[in-house]
Amino acid sequence: MSNEFRATLHLKFMGRHLMMLPPTYQSHDPNKMAIIYYSLCGIAATDKTQIETKYSKSREFILAHHKTIELKDDQKICTISGFIGTLTLDFQDNKVITINLSNTLFALLSLRILGETSFFENSKHKRHIGNLVKNCQLPDGSFVSSLDIDNGFKPSPVDSKDLRYTYMAISILYLMGSRSKQDFNEFIDVDLAVKNILNHQTLLGAFGEYNEPHAGYTSCALSALYLLNRSLNVLSESFKSKTISWLVFRQLSNEGCSKFQIDSNPSFDEADNGGFQGRPNKFADTCYAFWCMNSLKLLTDDWKNLIDTSAVLNYLLKTTQNTLIGGFSKNDDDDPDIYHTCLGIAALKLLDGSFDGSLCIPKYVSDTMVL
Amino acid sequence: MTEEFLLKFQDIKPTPIQTDIPNELCQILYTKEYANLMGVTRTLMNNREHSKRALELTSVVIEIAPAFYTVWNYRYNIIHDMVLQLKDANQEKVIEFLNKDLDWLDELTLNNPKNYQIWSYRQAILNLHPKPDFKRDLPILKIMLHDDTKNYHVWSYRKWLIDFVKNDSLFDFNIELNFTNIFIDRDIYNNSAWTHRLFVIKTNPANKNIDFNSKLIQNEIIFTKKNIHLCPQNISSWNYLIALLDWLNNGKATDDLIEFASQFVSDFFSNTAILPNIQSSYALEFLADQYKLDPKRINDSIKAYKALSTKYDPIRTPYWNHLIKGLS
Ligand SMILES: [Zn+2]
């Protein structure tokens, strides 16, 4: 098999996800904005002219998901705004608060990809979206994704708080123009947020919940710290080098002593050679090639000289790229899906230098976001 | 089934979902059933109806689309309201009511093992519960972990729960430590079980001032050695050992552990003719990391990294070379 990147097939695969979807997608209704973002991001990274010719008119459609809500209680008045993920969650009079951080981030990234600029320059939008992020921060510095549907001053009582939402909160503020600590502090408590991120450092490097390291959370933590001040200097040198080595060990091999696991390790697969896993002793998975390489790239400029880049290219192009219907799958046996397609392409583009990993958009898009 | 259920809401005018917008992306063709159900839910949420039928409705919506975070929030607000009303009656009633909600949640969990909204909802209900009982939660967690032994969300929830009840005198940390044995015995490579083990030890309030020579830690060393013997090429057990050393012994291995690791690398350090077959690249790396701290053995350390690069772990050649560069 050749290891050529099948651009045309992938564009078709992603394009199909932006067209009419059958009722089987109903259970994904609340995550529709995520599907839109993964598709647009993958398309833009593959062929930006398609964005201009086919999709740029859809800005209005995405903007229809932007909701502004006046909050009032006995002492305070505050206006928040953000995006809903589907119009099923559009409660016209805004008595029920359904905007959240993940849909807001996916919508903002999609708008950036589609070339929208005026939305981002509007100072009211900056303030109102900043207020949403502000209300999502908890006293320990962490973030939830949504607010209580009945009281927008309070975080949702049923949301999880984890590093994904910290990353989203900070990325949203960055997209809306925050750059200096002072900018971020206008809406969130930066020191507390950083302290909370640092509390998720694990003993042997990397980040995770309750000391179990995880490549996805590691990428969220490092990207968030990086967006806050374009450096990772709050991390100690020893933690950085432990994290680099933890990440390097996520690349799987079927050579040398690794082979001893063939019969004994139920999560070992020789076909995983070159791919990355999210945690020790798990199978390789396309998306972790992105999360691990993005983390490494943030930690050191020398990242490509620390991993076997040709092995990861082979893994993505020969093992998880689908050459019949396009797209990338999670591993060598699943069907392709839009999330792994976007992240598989992102991983490849990170390697050729055309993808901005900390913002998760093609580099040509983030290049337009000069301060 | 949904249609029949919706008969309870004949007095409610469903709020229609807006569709057919110009340049719409990702338009989902909703079934009539779905549109009706969501329409009724939307009206009820807008009216803030906190009734028994509204509670039932949330179960139906959650089963169809468990990712609807707002409906989970709605359900919680109904439950919260009902608890406030019951509080005037008595606490027993509140406990009974919340336990019923947990029963519902258990069943949903078994049918939707990958949904993680379940776990934060569960935390919210336990926070509301007047007498949260960890014993009630343990069976479902055990079932979930038996079905999916490395499920990060379930292990994280279990750790949250331990942290939540750590001062409850009925909670037995030794039983919890043994719980990880079940998983390590079943699959010695289960990294979640290994990290859970360290979490249990660190969270136990009795271990606050523990030191490396304590009986507990020495038993852990014996336990780890036994497991490395069974399976020398296992990153999880080696990492556990390194974590114990990092935590309580400044990362420094004892002579006993150096000797222990040496048995897995054949005559690597004395053999000047060939690179022998060894049993574990992790053992060799462990020794190299220790030897580089000793100026007299730094060359052994370099020799080991070179061999990892060429023979024992060649995919990480660039990384091993980077370490060698740092030493010379
Ligand atoms: Zn994945």
Coordinates of N, CA and C in Angstrom, one line a residue, chain A residues 99-182:
Chain A
I99 N -26.3 28.1 26.4 CA -24.9 28.3 25.8 C -23.9 27.6 26.7
N100 N -22.8 27.2 26.2 CA -21.8 26.6 27.0 C -20.4 26.8 26.4
L101 N -19.4 26.5 27.1 CA -18.0 26.7 26.6 C -17.6 25.9 25.4
S102 N -18.0 24.6 25.4 CA -17.5 23.8 24.3 C -18.2 24.3 23.0
N103 N -19.5 24.5 23.0 CA -20.1 25.0 21.7 C -19.6 26.4 21.3
T104 N -19.3 27.2 22.3 CA -18.8 28.6 22.1 C -17.4 28.4 21.4
L105 N -16.6 27.6 21.9 CA -15.3 27.4 21.3 C -15.4 26.9 19.9
F106 N -16.2 25.8 19.7 CA -16.3 25.2 18.4 C -16.9 26.2 17.4
A107 N -17.8 27.0 17.8 CA -18.4 28.0 16.9 C -17.4 29.1 16.6
L108 N -16.7 29.6 17.6 CA -15.7 30.7 17.3 C -14.6 30.2 16.4
L109 N -14.1 28.9 16.6 CA -13.1 28.4 15.7 C -13.6 28.3 14.3
S110 N -14.9 27.8 14.2 CA -15.5 27.6 12.8 C -15.6 29.0 12.2
L111 N -16.0 30.0 12.9 CA -16.1 31.4 12.3 C -14.8 31.9 11.8
R112 N -13.7 31.6 12.6 CA -12.4 32.0 12.2 C -12.0 31.4 10.9
I113 N -12.3 30.1 10.9 CA -11.9 29.3 9.7 C -12.7 29.8 8.5
L114 N -13.9 30.3 8.7 CA -14.7 30.8 7.6 C -14.4 32.2 7.2
G115 N -13.4 32.8 8.0 CA -12.9 34.1 7.6 C -13.7 35.3 8.3
E116 N -14.5 35.0 9.2 CA -15.3 36.0 9.9 C -14.3 36.9 10.7
T117 N -14.4 38.2 10.7 CA -13.6 39.1 11.5 C -14.4 40.0 12.4
S118 N -15.5 40.6 11.8 CA -16.2 41.7 12.5 C -16.7 41.2 13.9
F119 N -17.2 39.9 13.9 CA -17.7 39.4 15.2 C -16.7 39.6 16.3
F120 N -15.4 39.3 15.9 CA -14.4 39.3 16.9 C -13.9 40.7 17.3
E121 N -14.2 41.7 16.5 CA -13.8 43.0 16.8 C -14.8 43.8 17.6
N122 N -16.0 43.2 17.7 CA -17.1 43.9 18.4 C -16.8 43.8 20.0
S123 N -16.6 45.0 20.6 CA -16.2 45.0 22.0 C -17.3 44.5 22.9
K124 N -18.6 44.6 22.5 CA -19.6 44.0 23.3 C -19.5 42.5 23.3
H125 N -19.2 41.9 22.1 CA -19.1 40.4 22.1 C -17.9 40.0 23.0
K126 N -16.8 40.7 23.0 CA -15.7 40.4 23.8 C -16.1 40.4 25.3
R127 N -16.9 41.4 25.7 CA -17.2 41.5 27.1 C -18.2 40.5 27.5
H128 N -19.2 40.3 26.6 CA -20.3 39.3 27.0 C -19.8 37.9 27.0
I129 N -19.0 37.5 26.0 CA -18.4 36.2 26.0 C -17.5 36.0 27.2
G130 N -16.7 37.0 27.4 CA -15.8 37.0 28.6 C -16.6 36.8 29.9
N131 N -17.8 37.4 30.0 CA -18.6 37.2 31.2 C -19.1 35.7 31.3
L132 N -19.3 35.1 30.2 CA -19.7 33.7 30.2 C -18.6 32.9 30.8
V133 N -17.4 33.1 30.3 CA -16.2 32.4 30.8 C -16.0 32.6 32.3
K134 N -16.2 33.9 32.6 CA -16.0 34.2 34.0 C -17.0 33.4 34.9
N135 N -18.2 33.4 34.5 CA -19.2 32.7 35.4 C -19.0 31.2 35.4
C136 N -18.2 30.6 34.5 CA -17.9 29.2 34.5 C -16.7 28.8 35.4
Q137 N -16.0 29.8 35.9 CA -14.9 29.5 36.8 C -15.3 29.2 38.2
L138 N -14.8 28.1 38.8 CA -15.1 27.7 40.1 C -14.1 28.3 41.1
P139 N -14.5 28.3 42.4 CA -13.6 28.9 43.4 C -12.2 28.3 43.4
D140 N -12.1 27.0 43.0 CA -10.7 26.4 43.0 C -9.9 26.7 41.8
G141 N -10.5 27.5 40.9 CA -9.7 27.9 39.7 C -10.1 27.1 38.4
S142 N -10.7 25.9 38.6 CA -11.1 25.1 37.5 C -12.4 25.7 36.8
F143 N -12.8 25.0 35.7 CA -13.9 25.5 35.0 C -14.9 24.4 34.7
V144 N -16.2 24.8 34.6 CA -17.2 23.8 34.1 C -17.6 24.4 32.7
S145 N -18.3 23.6 31.9 CA -18.6 24.0 30.6 C -19.9 24.8 30.5
S146 N -20.8 24.6 31.4 CA -22.1 25.4 31.3 C -22.5 25.9 32.6
L147 N -23.5 26.8 32.5 CA -24.1 27.5 33.6 C -25.4 26.8 34.0
D148 N -25.8 27.0 35.2 CA -27.1 26.5 35.6 C -28.2 27.0 34.7
I149 N -29.0 26.2 34.2 CA -30.0 26.6 33.2 C -31.0 27.7 33.8
D150 N -31.1 27.7 35.1 CA -32.1 28.6 35.7 C -31.4 29.8 36.3
N151 N -30.1 29.8 36.4 CA -29.4 30.9 37.1 C -28.0 31.0 36.5
G152 N -27.8 31.9 35.6 CA -26.6 32.1 34.9 C -25.4 32.6 35.7
F153 N -25.7 33.0 37.0 CA -24.6 33.4 37.8 C -23.8 32.2 38.4
K154 N -24.5 31.0 38.3 CA -24.0 29.8 39.0 C -23.5 28.8 37.9
P155 N -22.4 28.1 38.2 CA -22.0 27.0 37.3 C -23.1 25.9 37.3
S156 N -23.2 25.2 36.3 CA -24.1 24.0 36.3 C -23.8 23.1 37.4
P157 N -24.8 22.6 38.1 CA -24.5 21.7 39.2 C -24.1 20.3 38.8
V158 N -24.4 20.0 37.5 CA -24.1 18.6 37.1 C -23.0 18.4 36.1
D159 N -22.2 19.5 35.9 CA -21.1 19.4 34.9 C -19.9 18.9 35.6
S160 N -19.0 18.2 34.7 CA -17.7 17.9 35.3 C -16.8 19.1 35.1
K161 N -15.9 19.2 36.0 CA -14.9 20.2 35.9 C -13.6 19.5 35.6
D162 N -13.0 19.8 34.5 CA -11.7 19.1 34.2 C -10.9 20.0 33.3
L163 N -9.7 19.6 32.9 CA -8.8 20.4 32.2 C -9.2 20.7 30.8
R164 N -10.2 19.9 30.3 CA -10.7 20.3 28.9 C -11.4 21.7 29.0
Y165 N -12.1 21.9 30.1 CA -12.9 23.2 30.2 C -11.9 24.3 30.5
T166 N -10.9 24.0 31.3 CA -9.9 25.1 31.5 C -9.3 25.5 30.2
Y167 N -8.9 24.5 29.4 CA -8.4 24.9 28.1 C -9.4 25.7 27.2
M168 N -10.6 25.2 27.2 CA -11.6 25.9 26.4 C -11.8 27.3 26.8
A169 N -11.9 27.5 28.2 CA -12.1 28.9 28.7 C -11.0 29.8 28.2
I170 N -9.8 29.3 28.3 CA -8.6 30.2 28.0 C -8.5 30.4 26.5
S171 N -8.8 29.4 25.7 CA -8.8 29.5 24.3 C -9.9 30.5 23.8
I172 N -11.0 30.4 24.4 CA -12.1 31.4 24.0 C -11.7 32.8 24.3
L173 N -11.1 33.0 25.4 CA -10.7 34.4 25.7 C -9.6 34.8 24.8
Y174 N -8.7 33.9 24.4 CA -7.6 34.2 23.5 C -8.2 34.6 22.1
L175 N -9.2 33.8 21.7 CA -9.8 34.1 20.4 C -10.5 35.4 20.4
M176 N -11.0 35.8 21.6 CA -11.8 37.1 21.6 C -10.8 38.2 21.9
G177 N -9.5 38.0 21.9 CA -8.5 39.1 21.9 C -7.7 39.2 23.2
S178 N -7.9 38.4 24.2 CA -7.0 38.5 25.4 C -5.6 38.0 25.1
R179 N -4.6 38.8 25.5 CA -3.3 38.4 25.2 C -2.5 38.5 26.5
S180 N -2.5 39.7 27.2 CA -1.7 39.8 28.4 C -2.4 39.3 29.6
K181 N -1.7 39.1 30.7 CA -2.3 38.6 31.9 C -3.5 39.5 32.3
Q182 N -3.2 40.8 32.2 CA -4.2 41.7 32.5 C -5.5 41.5 31.7

